[in-house]
Amino acid sequence: MTLRCVVCGDMVAGDAHYADAWERSRKRSPCCGPGCASRFDPDRHWIPAVLPPPVDGDERTRLRTLARQRLAGLDLPRPVVRELLLAGLAPDTLRALVGEGRAASAAARAENRAGFLVWLLRGRLRQQHPDQRGDRDYADAEADLDQWDAAAAARASW
């Protein structure tokens, strides 16, 4: 199998270079040379050179349940999306779960605003849902899903 550099997209000829010992041990993010390895940024180059195979059956159900629990448990959506894409959960499944999480988060924030108004009127503050995730957090997660889809489409043409 031929590998492509996760930084520049060129073919990796010979031995792959890695940014550090951690990346060398994982062997998911090869670089074509020392120059690309020095420019490697795990936040920008998070998609591995070889995409994981999609999971199905019980594992798919387990990962979907895990994603739903983590989003309901107030985890930030971007790390949840990235970790579960790398585990093999399909982007379409995650896109639906991110949409559910966005709606639940917006409802919780609206309820908190209503609670603040009650506090102003009655002098009592009761925050039911401490959800501080904003639309930007969900937009970042959706951008990662789009980036993954684009990478999968590009690699299908290789």
C-alpha positions as a printed Julia matrix, in Angstrom:
158×3 Matrix{Float64}:
   0.0    0.0    0.0
   1.28   3.44  -0.89
   1.05   6.15   1.72
   0.52   9.85   1.23
   1.93  12.57   3.44
  -0.73  13.9    5.82
   0.75  17.43   5.53
   1.27  17.98   1.81
  -0.45  14.97   0.21
   2.62  13.81  -1.76
   3.55  10.16  -1.95
   5.76   8.88   0.85
   8.79   7.38  -0.87
  10.93   5.14   1.27
  10.62   5.41   5.02
   7.98   7.67   6.42
   8.97  10.53   8.7
   7.0   11.41  11.8
   6.69  14.61  13.8
   7.62  13.04  17.14
   7.93   9.78  19.05
   4.19   9.65  19.76
   3.29   9.9   16.07
   6.03   7.4   15.23
   4.5    4.89  17.68
   0.98   5.42  16.28
   2.1    5.28  12.61
  -1.12   6.99  11.48
   0.29  10.31  10.28
   3.29   9.73   8.01
   5.12  12.61   6.41
   7.13  12.53   3.19
  10.17  14.2    4.68
  11.61  16.12   7.62
  10.22  19.43   6.31
   6.64  18.19   6.37
   7.21  16.44   9.7
   8.3   19.77  11.19
   5.09  21.42   9.91
   2.84  18.65  11.25
   0.11  20.01  13.55
  -2.15  17.39  15.18
  -5.06  19.86  15.24
  -4.83  20.5   11.5
  -3.56  17.12  10.3
  -5.78  14.92  12.45
  -7.13  12.71   9.64
  -4.89   9.63   9.35
  -3.19   8.59   6.11
  -5.3    5.42   6.01
  -8.92   5.84   7.02
 -10.24   3.23   9.44
 -12.73   0.72   8.08
 -16.34   1.51   8.95
 -17.76  -0.46  11.84
 -21.07  -2.27  11.67
 -23.34  -4.42  13.77
 -22.98  -4.36  17.53
 -19.87  -2.16  17.44
 -21.7    0.47  15.4
 -24.56   0.45  17.9
 -22.14   0.69  20.82
 -20.25   3.63  19.3
 -23.46   5.45  18.38
 -24.72   5.03  21.95
 -21.37   6.23  23.28
 -21.52   9.34  21.07
 -25.04  10.13  22.22
 -24.07   9.68  25.89
 -20.98  11.86  25.57
 -22.87  14.65  23.84
 -25.65  14.46  26.43
 -22.96  14.46  29.15
 -21.82  17.91  27.95
 -18.61  16.79  26.21
 -17.47  19.2   23.52
 -18.71  17.96  20.13
 -15.42  18.31  18.22
 -13.4   15.77  20.26
 -16.35  13.38  20.28
 -16.66  13.58  16.49
 -12.94  13.18  15.86
 -12.5   10.25  18.24
 -15.49   8.35  16.9
 -14.57   8.96  13.26
 -11.16   7.49  14.04
 -12.92   4.54  15.71
 -14.8    3.86  12.45
 -18.25   5.37  13.04
 -19.78   6.69   9.82
 -19.87  10.48   9.32
 -23.59  10.41   8.49
 -24.38   8.79  11.83
 -22.3   11.36  13.67
 -23.83  14.23  11.7
 -27.3   13.22  12.93
 -26.07  12.93  16.53
 -24.39  16.34  16.36
 -27.69  17.78  15.12
 -29.5   16.21  18.09
 -26.86  17.58  20.45
 -27.08  21.06  18.94
 -30.86  21.12  19.42
 -30.61  19.87  23.02
 -27.89  22.4   23.82
 -29.91  25.27  22.36
 -32.96  24.21  24.37
 -30.88  24.03  27.57
 -29.42  27.49  26.95
 -32.92  28.89  26.33
 -34.12  27.33  29.58
 -31.15  28.85  31.4
 -31.98  32.28  29.97
 -35.56  31.87  31.18
 -34.22  30.9   34.62
 -32.12  34.05  34.65
 -35.21  36.12  33.94
 -37.01  34.44  36.84
 -34.02  35.27  39.02
 -34.2   38.89  37.98
 -37.9   39.01  38.8
 -37.91  36.9   41.97
 -34.35  36.96  43.2
 -33.76  33.23  42.75
 -31.36  31.7   40.27
 -31.76  28.07  39.39
 -29.66  26.83  36.52
 -31.06  23.48  35.48
 -28.77  22.71  32.56
 -25.16  23.9   32.79
 -24.68  23.48  29.04
 -22.21  26.14  27.93
 -21.58  24.73  24.46
 -22.37  27.24  21.78
 -23.24  27.09  18.12
 -19.55  27.58  17.27
 -18.67  24.31  19.04
 -21.18  22.45  16.89
 -20.11  24.27  13.72
 -16.51  23.14  14.37
 -17.67  19.53  14.72
 -19.67  19.77  11.51
 -16.65  21.27   9.73
 -14.61  18.25  10.86
 -17.28  15.94   9.41
 -17.11  17.85   6.12
 -13.31  17.64   6.16
 -13.51  13.87   6.74
 -15.97  13.45   3.85
 -13.71  15.47   1.55
 -10.66  13.42   2.57
 -12.55  10.15   1.99
 -13.69  11.34  -1.46
 -10.16  12.44  -2.39
  -8.65   9.16  -1.25
 -11.22   7.15  -3.18
  -9.8    8.72  -6.37
  -6.2    7.75  -5.54
